[in-house]
Tab-separated table of C-alpha atoms in Angstrom:
chain	number	residue	atom	x	y	z
A	203	MET	CA	83.483	70.147	93.253
A	204	THR	CA	85.593	73.054	92.036
A	205	TYR	CA	88.845	73.824	93.799
A	206	LEU	CA	87.374	77.057	95.192
A	207	GLU	CA	84.386	75.190	96.628
A	208	ILE	CA	86.797	72.809	98.305
A	209	PHE	CA	88.891	75.703	99.588
A	210	ARG	CA	85.847	77.287	101.205
A	211	GLU	CA	85.234	74.005	103.021
A	212	ILE	CA	88.846	73.754	104.143
A	213	ALA	CA	88.753	77.364	105.372
A	214	GLN	CA	86.183	76.335	107.994
A	215	ILE	CA	88.599	73.818	109.531
A	216	PRO	CA	91.116	75.109	112.120
A	217	ARG	CA	94.533	73.911	110.997
A	218	ALA	CA	97.367	75.639	112.783
A	219	SER	CA	100.685	73.803	112.837
A	220	HIS	CA	100.629	70.881	115.302
A	221	HIS	CA	96.822	70.940	115.211
A	222	GLU	CA	96.062	69.233	111.894
A	223	GLU	CA	93.892	66.414	113.266
A	224	ARG	CA	90.636	67.827	111.885
A	225	ILE	CA	91.979	68.545	108.411
A	226	ALA	CA	93.438	65.024	108.331
A	227	ASP	CA	89.988	63.689	109.274
A	228	TYR	CA	88.531	65.704	106.394
A	229	LEU	CA	91.065	64.293	103.929
A	230	CYS	CA	90.478	60.701	104.985
A	231	LYS	CA	86.712	61.145	104.729
A	232	PHE	CA	87.155	62.822	101.335
A	233	ALA	CA	89.098	59.793	100.074
A	234	ALA	CA	86.750	57.209	101.590
A	235	GLU	CA	83.659	58.843	100.082
A	236	ARG	CA	85.256	58.529	96.635
A	237	GLY	CA	86.470	54.979	97.101
A	238	LEU	CA	90.129	56.022	97.018
A	239	ASP	CA	92.955	54.289	98.843
A	240	TYR	CA	94.664	56.384	101.522
A	241	SER	CA	97.123	56.223	104.423
A	242	ARG	CA	97.489	58.412	107.507
A	243	ASP	CA	100.510	58.402	109.804
A	244	GLU	CA	100.924	59.342	113.459
A	245	HIS	CA	101.835	62.926	112.492
A	246	HIS	CA	98.527	63.264	110.587
A	247	CYS	CA	100.217	63.304	107.197
A	248	VAL	CA	97.898	61.783	104.606
A	249	VAL	CA	98.500	60.326	101.166
A	250	ILE	CA	95.552	59.628	98.854
A	251	ARG	CA	96.080	57.371	95.853
A	252	LYS	CA	94.191	57.282	92.585
A	253	ALA	CA	94.861	54.737	89.855
A	254	ALA	CA	95.959	55.798	86.386
A	255	SER	CA	93.300	56.580	83.787
A	256	PRO	CA	92.881	54.018	80.993
A	257	GLY	CA	95.780	54.440	78.563
A	258	TYR	CA	97.983	56.166	81.174
A	259	GLU	CA	99.093	53.064	83.050
A	260	ALA	CA	102.590	53.172	81.526
A	261	GLU	CA	103.193	56.825	82.389
A	262	GLU	CA	105.418	57.871	85.282
A	263	PRO	CA	103.367	58.252	88.482
A	264	LEU	CA	102.898	61.809	89.717
A	265	VAL	CA	102.900	63.117	93.277
A	266	LEU	CA	100.887	66.267	94.064
A	267	LEU	CA	102.432	67.779	97.199
A	268	ASN	CA	100.862	70.285	99.610
A	269	HIS	CA	100.906	70.985	103.321
A	270	THR	CA	97.738	71.104	105.385
A	271	ASP	CA	98.689	73.633	108.076
A	272	MET	CA	98.493	77.410	107.853
A	273	VAL	CA	99.964	80.381	109.710
A	274	CYS	CA	97.195	81.682	111.977
A	275	VAL	CA	97.397	85.401	112.747
A	276	SER	CA	94.727	88.015	113.375
A	277	ASP	CA	94.246	91.732	113.789
A	278	ALA	CA	94.205	93.137	117.313
A	279	GLY	CA	90.932	92.322	119.045
A	280	TYR	CA	90.142	89.326	116.836
A	281	ASP	CA	90.633	85.635	117.515
A	282	THR	CA	93.178	83.722	115.476
A	283	PRO	CA	91.594	81.734	112.648
A	284	GLY	CA	89.337	78.857	113.453
A	285	ALA	CA	86.777	79.157	110.720
A	286	VAL	CA	87.975	81.800	108.266
A	287	SER	CA	85.543	84.449	107.015
A	288	ILE	CA	86.248	84.821	103.294
A	289	GLU	CA	85.394	87.609	100.896
A	290	GLU	CA	86.056	88.251	97.219
A	291	TYR	CA	86.711	91.738	95.947
A	292	ASP	CA	87.921	93.722	92.934
A	293	GLU	CA	91.221	95.568	92.856
A	294	GLY	CA	92.653	97.145	89.734
A	295	GLY	CA	90.154	95.305	87.588
A	296	GLU	CA	91.157	91.908	89.009
A	297	ARG	CA	89.364	89.527	91.363
A	298	TRP	CA	90.997	88.698	94.683
A	299	MET	CA	90.134	86.635	97.730
A	300	ARG	CA	91.015	87.509	101.336
A	301	ALA	CA	89.846	86.868	104.876
A	302	ARG	CA	88.319	89.379	107.270
A	303	HIS	CA	90.803	90.326	110.027
A	304	THR	CA	92.745	87.031	109.878
A	305	SER	CA	95.176	85.226	107.639
A	306	LEU	CA	93.435	83.491	104.742
A	307	GLY	CA	95.291	80.192	104.504
A	308	ALA	CA	95.680	80.346	100.725
A	309	ASP	CA	99.223	79.268	101.631
A	310	ASN	CA	98.856	76.307	101.067
A	311	GLY	CA	95.088	75.813	101.069
A	312	ILE	CA	94.622	76.787	97.422
A	313	GLY	CA	97.148	74.209	96.231
A	314	LEU	CA	95.686	71.549	98.515
A	315	SER	CA	92.211	72.314	97.168
A	316	MET	CA	93.433	71.924	93.588
A	317	ALA	CA	94.931	68.529	94.382
A	318	LEU	CA	91.650	67.397	95.933
A	319	ALA	CA	89.696	68.745	92.950
A	320	VAL	CA	91.849	66.518	90.737
A	321	LEU	CA	90.848	63.517	92.839
A	322	ASP	CA	87.194	64.530	92.664
A	323	ASP	CA	87.092	64.866	88.870
A	324	ASP	CA	86.796	61.502	87.127
A	325	THR	CA	86.770	63.153	83.701
A	326	LEU	CA	90.442	64.125	83.992
A	327	LYS	CA	92.996	61.823	82.375
A	328	HIS	CA	96.156	61.271	84.385
A	329	PRO	CA	98.896	58.833	85.393
A	330	ALA	CA	98.821	57.085	88.758
A	331	LEU	CA	98.466	59.821	91.386
A	332	GLU	CA	99.556	60.242	94.961
A	333	VAL	CA	98.247	63.354	96.707
A	334	LEU	CA	100.691	63.883	99.578
A	335	CYS	CA	99.447	66.146	102.387
A	336	THR	CA	102.031	66.963	105.037
A	337	THR	CA	101.834	68.683	108.415
A	338	CYS	CA	103.759	71.321	110.372
A	339	GLU	CA	105.355	72.777	107.236
A	340	GLU	CA	104.901	76.278	108.646
A	341	ASP	CA	106.674	75.359	111.877
A	342	ASP	CA	109.249	72.579	112.300
A	343	MET	CA	108.421	70.473	109.204
A	344	SER	CA	108.086	67.454	111.453
A	345	GLY	CA	105.495	65.964	109.119
A	346	ALA	CA	107.855	65.683	106.156
A	347	ALA	CA	110.836	64.891	108.364
A	348	ASN	CA	109.096	61.855	109.861
A	349	LEU	CA	107.494	60.361	106.784
A	350	SER	CA	108.206	56.660	106.416
A	351	ALA	CA	110.421	55.722	103.492
A	352	ASP	CA	107.534	53.869	101.806
A	353	PHE	CA	104.827	56.507	102.316
A	354	VAL	CA	104.924	57.517	98.634
A	355	LYS	CA	106.173	55.647	95.583
A	356	GLY	CA	106.312	58.400	92.946
A	357	ARG	CA	109.475	60.338	92.214
A	358	ASN	CA	108.117	63.186	90.064
A	359	VAL	CA	106.553	65.762	92.378
A	360	LEU	CA	104.435	68.770	91.475
A	361	ASN	CA	104.321	71.029	94.526
A	362	LEU	CA	101.530	73.638	94.535
A	363	ASP	CA	102.996	75.749	97.329
A	364	SER	CA	104.633	78.572	95.391
A	365	GLU	CA	103.376	82.149	95.727
A	366	ASN	CA	104.959	83.779	92.681
A	367	TYR	CA	102.832	83.154	89.626
A	368	ASP	CA	105.526	84.097	87.103
A	369	ASP	CA	108.107	81.722	88.567
A	370	ILE	CA	108.761	78.045	88.948
A	371	THR	CA	110.466	77.349	92.243
A	372	VAL	CA	113.421	75.003	91.848
A	373	GLY	CA	115.298	75.871	95.028
A	374	SER	CA	114.652	77.102	98.535
A	375	ALA	CA	116.554	78.446	101.497
A	376	GLY	CA	117.560	76.448	104.502
A	377	ALA	CA	115.868	77.263	107.777
A	378	TYR	CA	116.851	77.140	111.419
A	379	ILE	CA	114.200	77.778	114.069
A	380	GLN	CA	115.136	78.008	117.712
A	381	THR	CA	113.266	78.986	120.823
A	382	ALA	CA	114.661	80.476	124.006
A	383	THR	CA	113.350	80.354	127.552
A	384	LEU	CA	114.841	83.132	129.670
A	385	PRO	CA	114.042	82.812	133.392
A	386	VAL	CA	113.117	86.111	135.047
A	387	SER	CA	112.672	87.169	138.627
A	388	ARG	CA	109.766	89.245	139.870
A	389	ILE	CA	109.562	91.763	142.676
A	390	ALA	CA	106.869	93.885	144.263
A	391	MET	CA	105.975	97.011	142.326
A	392	PRO	CA	108.056	99.865	143.807
A	393	GLU	CA	106.467	102.729	145.694
A	394	GLY	CA	105.872	105.952	143.740
A	395	TYR	CA	105.574	104.207	140.372
A	396	VAL	CA	102.861	104.405	137.716
A	397	ALA	CA	101.937	101.879	135.049
A	398	TYR	CA	101.735	102.240	131.269
A	399	GLU	CA	100.796	100.060	128.338
A	400	VAL	CA	103.074	100.704	125.377
A	401	ALA	CA	102.091	99.281	121.992
A	402	VAL	CA	103.449	99.073	118.473
A	403	THR	CA	100.537	98.366	116.132
A	404	GLY	CA	99.493	98.629	112.498
A	405	GLY	CA	102.521	97.002	110.892
A	406	LEU	CA	102.101	95.038	107.688
A	407	GLY	CA	104.021	92.067	109.035
A	408	GLY	CA	104.269	89.354	106.414
A	409	HIS	CA	106.202	86.219	105.546
A	410	SER	CA	109.593	86.150	107.254
A	411	GLY	CA	111.124	84.678	104.106
A	412	VAL	CA	109.305	86.247	101.155
A	413	ASP	CA	108.891	89.677	102.762
A	414	ILE	CA	112.051	89.860	104.859
A	415	ASP	CA	113.858	92.122	102.383
A	416	ARG	CA	110.985	94.604	102.017
A	417	GLY	CA	112.200	96.688	104.956
A	418	ARG	CA	109.101	96.177	107.066
A	419	GLY	CA	109.224	96.969	110.745
A	420	ASN	CA	109.552	94.178	113.288
A	421	ALA	CA	107.211	95.338	116.067
A	422	ILE	CA	109.063	93.334	118.721
A	423	LYS	CA	112.381	94.983	117.871
A	424	ILE	CA	110.859	98.468	117.672
A	425	LEU	CA	109.233	98.133	121.078
A	426	ALA	CA	112.277	96.604	122.783
A	427	ASN	CA	114.502	99.351	121.367
A	428	LEU	CA	112.141	102.063	122.628
A	429	LEU	CA	112.151	100.685	126.157
A	430	LEU	CA	115.917	100.220	126.182
A	431	VAL	CA	116.392	103.838	125.072
A	432	ALA	CA	114.187	104.923	127.987
A	433	ILE	CA	116.475	103.055	130.379
A	434	ARG	CA	119.902	103.736	128.898
A	435	GLN	CA	119.584	107.177	127.373
A	436	MET	CA	116.775	108.778	129.373
A	437	ASN	CA	117.885	107.174	132.670
A	438	ILE	CA	114.328	106.167	133.487
A	439	LYS	CA	114.265	103.353	136.017
A	440	LEU	CA	111.758	101.289	134.054
A	441	TYR	CA	110.521	97.844	135.027
A	442	LEU	CA	108.751	95.441	132.713
A	443	VAL	CA	105.517	93.845	133.834
A	444	SER	CA	105.010	91.873	130.622
A	445	PHE	CA	105.987	91.851	126.946
A	446	GLU	CA	103.999	90.153	124.184
A	447	GLY	CA	104.491	90.263	120.428
A	448	GLY	CA	104.006	88.340	117.215
A	449	GLY	CA	101.793	85.390	116.411
A	450	ALA	CA	103.883	82.874	114.441
A	451	TYR	CA	107.506	81.815	114.140
A	452	SER	CA	107.492	82.361	110.375
A	453	ALA	CA	105.772	85.764	110.362
A	454	ILE	CA	107.221	89.240	110.783
A	455	PRO	CA	105.468	90.530	113.910
A	456	ALA	CA	103.078	93.354	113.054
A	457	GLU	CA	102.201	94.189	116.658
A	458	ALA	CA	103.773	94.074	120.127
A	459	GLU	CA	102.703	95.335	123.532
A	460	ALA	CA	104.489	95.841	126.836
A	461	LYS	CA	103.227	96.745	130.263
A	462	VAL	CA	105.776	98.784	132.214
A	463	VAL	CA	106.059	100.823	135.367
A	464	ILE	CA	108.117	104.001	135.748
A	465	PRO	CA	108.684	106.588	138.486
A	466	ARG	CA	105.828	109.067	138.696
A	467	GLU	CA	108.212	111.992	138.142
A	468	ASP	CA	109.304	110.536	134.767
A	469	MET	CA	105.840	110.397	133.256
A	470	GLU	CA	106.208	113.477	131.095
A	471	GLN	CA	109.569	112.620	129.582
A	472	PHE	CA	108.459	109.019	128.986
A	473	GLU	CA	105.395	110.159	127.079
A	474	VAL	CA	107.557	112.578	125.079
A	475	LEU	CA	109.962	109.724	124.262
A	476	VAL	CA	107.114	107.520	123.013
A	477	SER	CA	105.855	110.380	120.867
A	478	GLN	CA	109.341	110.919	119.435
A	479	CYS	CA	109.644	107.201	118.731
A	480	TYR	CA	106.362	107.313	116.834
A	481	GLU	CA	107.590	110.217	114.694
A	482	ALA	CA	110.849	108.394	113.970
A	483	VAL	CA	109.035	105.179	113.083
A	484	ARG	CA	106.560	107.017	110.878
A	485	ALA	CA	109.465	108.569	108.958
A	486	GLU	CA	111.473	105.350	108.658
A	487	TYR	CA	108.581	103.105	107.638
A	488	SER	CA	106.374	105.554	105.737
A	489	VAL	CA	106.592	103.460	102.574
A	490	THR	CA	106.786	99.913	103.925
A	491	ASP	CA	104.421	100.250	106.924
A	492	PRO	CA	102.335	103.404	106.441
A	493	GLU	CA	99.912	102.509	109.263
A	494	LEU	CA	102.553	101.704	111.885
A	495	GLN	CA	101.753	103.313	115.243
A	496	VAL	CA	103.602	103.685	118.542
A	497	ALA	CA	101.583	104.832	121.530
A	498	CYS	CA	101.266	104.582	125.290
A	499	GLU	CA	98.460	105.024	127.771
A	500	PRO	CA	98.164	104.766	131.548
A	501	SER	CA	97.513	101.284	132.854
A	502	VAL	CA	96.245	99.714	136.035
A	503	TRP	CA	98.385	99.076	139.106
A	504	HIS	CA	100.390	95.834	139.107
A	505	SER	CA	101.355	93.895	142.199
A	506	THR	CA	104.618	92.516	140.799
A	507	VAL	CA	107.066	93.473	138.069
A	508	MET	CA	110.194	91.966	136.549
A	509	SER	CA	113.324	92.857	138.463
A	510	GLU	CA	115.631	95.565	137.161
A	511	GLU	CA	118.212	92.978	136.080
A	512	SER	CA	115.653	90.755	134.354
A	513	THR	CA	114.186	93.768	132.550
A	514	HIS	CA	117.569	94.963	131.309
A	515	VAL	CA	118.804	91.496	130.314
A	516	PHE	CA	115.680	90.669	128.305
A	517	LEU	CA	115.543	93.991	126.431
A	518	ALA	CA	119.281	93.908	125.711
A	519	ALA	CA	119.065	90.356	124.380
A	520	VAL	CA	116.202	91.207	122.008
A	521	ASN	CA	118.050	94.284	120.785
A	522	GLY	CA	121.212	92.263	120.264
A	523	ILE	CA	119.574	89.735	117.950
A	524	PRO	CA	119.765	90.835	114.297
A	525	THR	CA	116.568	90.921	112.235
A	526	GLY	CA	116.010	91.376	108.532
A	527	VAL	CA	118.519	90.562	105.797
A	528	THR	CA	122.000	90.284	107.270
A	529	GLU	CA	123.920	89.611	104.040
A	530	ARG	CA	123.425	89.210	100.293
A	531	LEU	CA	124.758	86.104	98.566
A	532	GLY	CA	124.909	86.566	94.822
A	533	GLU	CA	121.916	87.446	92.648
A	534	ASP	CA	119.162	85.619	94.537
A	535	GLY	CA	120.750	84.369	97.736
A	536	LYS	CA	120.700	85.987	101.160
A	537	THR	CA	120.882	85.294	104.853
A	538	SER	CA	118.246	86.648	107.224
A	539	ASN	CA	116.747	86.345	110.667
A	540	ASN	CA	113.400	87.123	112.250
A	541	ILE	CA	112.216	87.310	115.836
A	542	GLY	CA	108.710	85.961	115.376
A	543	VAL	CA	107.157	85.529	118.803
A	544	VAL	CA	107.777	86.872	122.296
A	545	THR	CA	105.535	85.951	125.194
A	546	MET	CA	105.689	85.575	128.964
A	547	ARG	CA	105.367	82.369	130.932
A	548	LYS	CA	103.689	83.068	134.234
A	549	GLY	CA	103.383	80.963	137.363
A	550	SER	CA	105.973	79.744	139.838
A	551	LYS	CA	108.762	79.772	137.236
A	552	PRO	CA	108.242	82.982	135.246
A	553	ALA	CA	110.200	83.303	132.023
A	554	MET	CA	110.301	85.196	128.757
A	555	LEU	CA	109.883	82.977	125.699
A	556	LEU	CA	111.024	84.004	122.227
A	557	SER	CA	111.587	82.453	118.818
A	558	THR	CA	114.054	83.163	116.037
A	559	HIS	CA	113.812	81.976	112.424
A	560	THR	CA	117.090	82.071	110.500
A	561	ARG	CA	117.215	81.436	106.747
A	562	SER	CA	119.908	81.290	104.091
A	563	SER	CA	120.670	79.862	100.680
A	564	ASP	CA	124.048	78.891	102.192
A	565	TYR	CA	123.744	76.295	104.941
A	566	GLU	CA	127.042	77.146	106.646
A	567	ARG	CA	126.211	80.859	106.781
A	568	MET	CA	122.784	80.061	108.153
A	569	ARG	CA	124.265	77.930	110.927
A	570	GLN	CA	126.866	80.569	111.698
A	571	LEU	CA	124.213	83.242	112.219
A	572	ALA	CA	121.964	80.862	114.163
A	573	ASP	CA	124.870	79.841	116.401
A	574	ASN	CA	125.720	83.494	117.083
A	575	ILE	CA	122.098	84.129	118.092
A	576	SER	CA	122.159	81.059	120.301
A	577	ARG	CA	125.316	82.298	122.040
A	578	ILE	CA	123.731	85.696	122.715
A	579	LEU	CA	120.762	83.996	124.343
A	580	MET	CA	122.775	81.480	126.339
A	581	LEU	CA	125.098	84.202	127.631
A	582	VAL	CA	122.132	85.863	129.338
A	583	GLY	CA	121.020	82.578	130.870
A	584	ALA	CA	118.400	81.385	128.382
A	585	GLU	CA	117.732	77.743	127.611
A	586	VAL	CA	117.824	77.393	123.823
A	587	LYS	CA	116.156	74.613	121.838
A	588	THR	CA	116.363	73.854	118.133
A	589	LEU	CA	113.013	73.153	116.486
A	590	LEU	CA	114.092	73.028	112.846
A	591	ASP	CA	117.380	72.550	111.046
A	592	ALA	CA	116.579	72.263	107.339
A	593	LYS	CA	119.143	72.404	104.573
A	594	PRO	CA	118.701	74.454	101.397
A	595	TRP	CA	117.334	72.643	98.358
A	596	GLN	CA	118.403	73.103	94.747
A	597	GLU	CA	116.743	71.170	91.953
A	598	ASP	CA	118.442	69.898	88.801
A	599	THR	CA	116.830	72.239	86.277
A	600	ALA	CA	117.971	70.017	83.403
A	601	HIS	CA	115.889	67.083	84.618
A	602	PRO	CA	113.207	66.019	82.094
A	603	PHE	CA	110.334	66.428	84.570
A	604	ILE	CA	111.324	70.011	85.418
A	605	ASN	CA	111.581	70.870	81.726
A	606	LYS	CA	108.215	69.222	81.086
A	607	VAL	CA	106.521	71.396	83.696
A	608	MET	CA	108.147	74.537	82.284
A	609	ASN	CA	107.204	73.649	78.718
A	610	ILE	CA	103.563	72.948	79.590
A	611	TYR	CA	103.400	76.157	81.615
A	612	GLU	CA	104.590	78.101	78.569
A	613	GLN	CA	102.296	76.283	76.138
A	614	THR	CA	99.282	76.844	78.383
A	615	LEU	CA	99.816	80.428	79.554
A	616	GLY	CA	101.934	81.904	76.770
A	617	PHE	CA	105.031	82.715	78.829
A	618	ARG	CA	107.869	80.667	80.249
A	619	PRO	CA	108.161	80.754	84.050
A	620	LYS	CA	111.467	81.896	85.470
A	621	PRO	CA	113.277	79.185	87.455
A	622	VAL	CA	114.135	80.707	90.826
A	623	SER	CA	115.405	79.798	94.261
A	624	GLN	CA	113.171	81.291	96.923
A	625	HIS	CA	113.966	82.632	100.385
A	626	PHE	CA	111.181	80.609	101.908
A	627	VAL	CA	111.536	77.050	103.095
A	628	LEU	CA	109.954	74.088	101.368
A	629	GLU	CA	109.848	70.486	102.490
A	630	ALA	CA	111.818	69.567	99.380
A	631	ALA	CA	115.155	69.243	101.216
A	632	TYR	CA	113.695	66.556	103.481
A	633	LEU	CA	111.889	64.779	100.670
A	634	VAL	CA	114.714	64.531	98.149
A	635	GLU	CA	116.984	63.160	100.879
A	636	LYS	CA	114.415	60.636	102.120
A	637	PHE	CA	113.109	59.544	98.713
A	638	GLN	CA	116.141	59.016	96.522
A	639	GLY	CA	115.650	60.042	92.893
A	640	MET	CA	112.813	62.437	93.661
A	641	HIS	CA	112.536	65.651	91.595
A	642	ILE	CA	110.277	68.553	92.538
A	643	ALA	CA	108.843	71.515	90.663
A	644	SER	CA	106.832	74.064	92.630
A	645	ILE	CA	104.241	76.366	91.052
A	646	GLY	CA	101.311	78.355	92.368
A	647	PRO	CA	99.084	81.423	91.997
A	648	LEU	CA	100.000	84.945	93.046
A	649	ILE	CA	99.621	85.177	96.822
A	650	LYS	CA	100.419	88.447	98.535
A	651	GLY	CA	100.850	89.075	102.242
A	652	ALA	CA	101.191	85.415	103.213
A	653	HIS	CA	101.523	84.821	106.968
A	654	SER	CA	99.688	88.072	107.719
A	655	THR	CA	96.153	89.427	107.905
A	656	ALA	CA	96.824	91.088	104.531
A	657	GLU	CA	97.069	87.664	102.840
A	658	ARG	CA	95.180	87.539	99.560
A	659	VAL	CA	95.206	85.457	96.394
A	660	SER	CA	94.651	86.524	92.805
A	661	LEU	CA	91.799	84.391	91.481
A	662	ALA	CA	92.753	84.868	87.821
A	663	THR	CA	96.229	83.458	88.449
A	664	ALA	CA	94.732	80.623	90.506
A	665	ASP	CA	92.474	79.708	87.570
A	666	ASN	CA	95.488	79.724	85.274
A	667	ILE	CA	97.508	77.479	87.583
A	668	TRP	CA	94.545	75.113	87.629
A	669	LYS	CA	94.742	74.981	83.825
A	670	VAL	CA	98.462	74.204	84.011
A	671	VAL	CA	97.866	71.419	86.541
A	672	ARG	CA	95.293	69.763	84.304
A	673	GLU	CA	97.571	69.990	81.258
A	674	ILE	CA	100.444	68.430	83.213
A	675	LEU	CA	98.186	65.565	84.273
A	676	GLU	CA	96.989	64.827	80.757
A	677	SER	CA	100.356	65.195	79.037
A	678	ARG	CA	102.357	62.172	77.931
């Protein structure tokens, strides 16, 4: 099977973070059907082993690393990806692949498919192989964090999870994900009030690491700011009914929606304010988010609303949390934060739930920003939990394996990849700490719009990466 045929199979398997059981089943079946040895742990991480080709027994074993989960987001009105509907198309004379109305899962499905295609092809010559497939990389990295110390034997790792075709990733930012649960009180909807639905839609969203410095609008922040302006500057006694935004911790939210109630006599000025907000947003994000919209429309009557205090506290907390790049650290480094998801917990203990994803190439600066965010949330009475605390990773670029990958890349494609440290998080920090002596080089095709419904992969660059992978396998 070709790697694209395998990818189309994988795309039909739901594989959101923490729900990788079915893709793990697929991997184990894939190995068993080919008579390959494999192991699966309680976190659904899988390693598939293939013996060295004749004449390659003395070569250093190689680990092919990929994660099995994907960020699942969808356009308004569409379900998040279960089975992904794929299409190929031409753009600028090049072939691309995307999904219809959902994220594609090329991150990291293309790399995973290449690793499986290697296992499927008995004509390829290679050293002893371990195809390591981890889980929850897009969330808390619990798969890599909980691997047993003997899960893999190899120490040279080729990771196929990079998204910048011209680069070789030899470093990554640290990441700190925390969630907050803010209890809220609810009261009966006041007399003389009317209801509205207010929505921010049409944003590009994107990867909260790769795209965080592109100036794209965070729909959650835009909406919260609008509603706080209505309260503080327009003196509208607004109550929240609900607030929902974003679809993944690691994605810039492209859409957010709130249901609110306001005094009937303030309807006109509220609608004018929303219109003014739209004009301001259209001006500010005309280049980065040309389709961004802000609109309101009358809604149905609601029996209960959040209290005035709960409404103010929640909106103030969201507005007080920084988003985007907060500081630059040298040529490539930076510190950033993203509010990825906001949703409401209903029932007997109503609460607002939100997530923040802090990244930095400097661990201490990352923790400082994350701690400041935590203090903001705890000061307003939220319970804060840490889901991920990953250190930055920096590879030794002088190591022979890293140089070998770079040399083969240049010999195969005619240009030398630039060694870079990326502002996304890889599992490398966990792996190099757990498996002493491990060295990792990360390469991959050009993927644009990862973690969004605009995700697409350049098929020409994917074919070229496949050539590089095969040359690395057969080299001595």
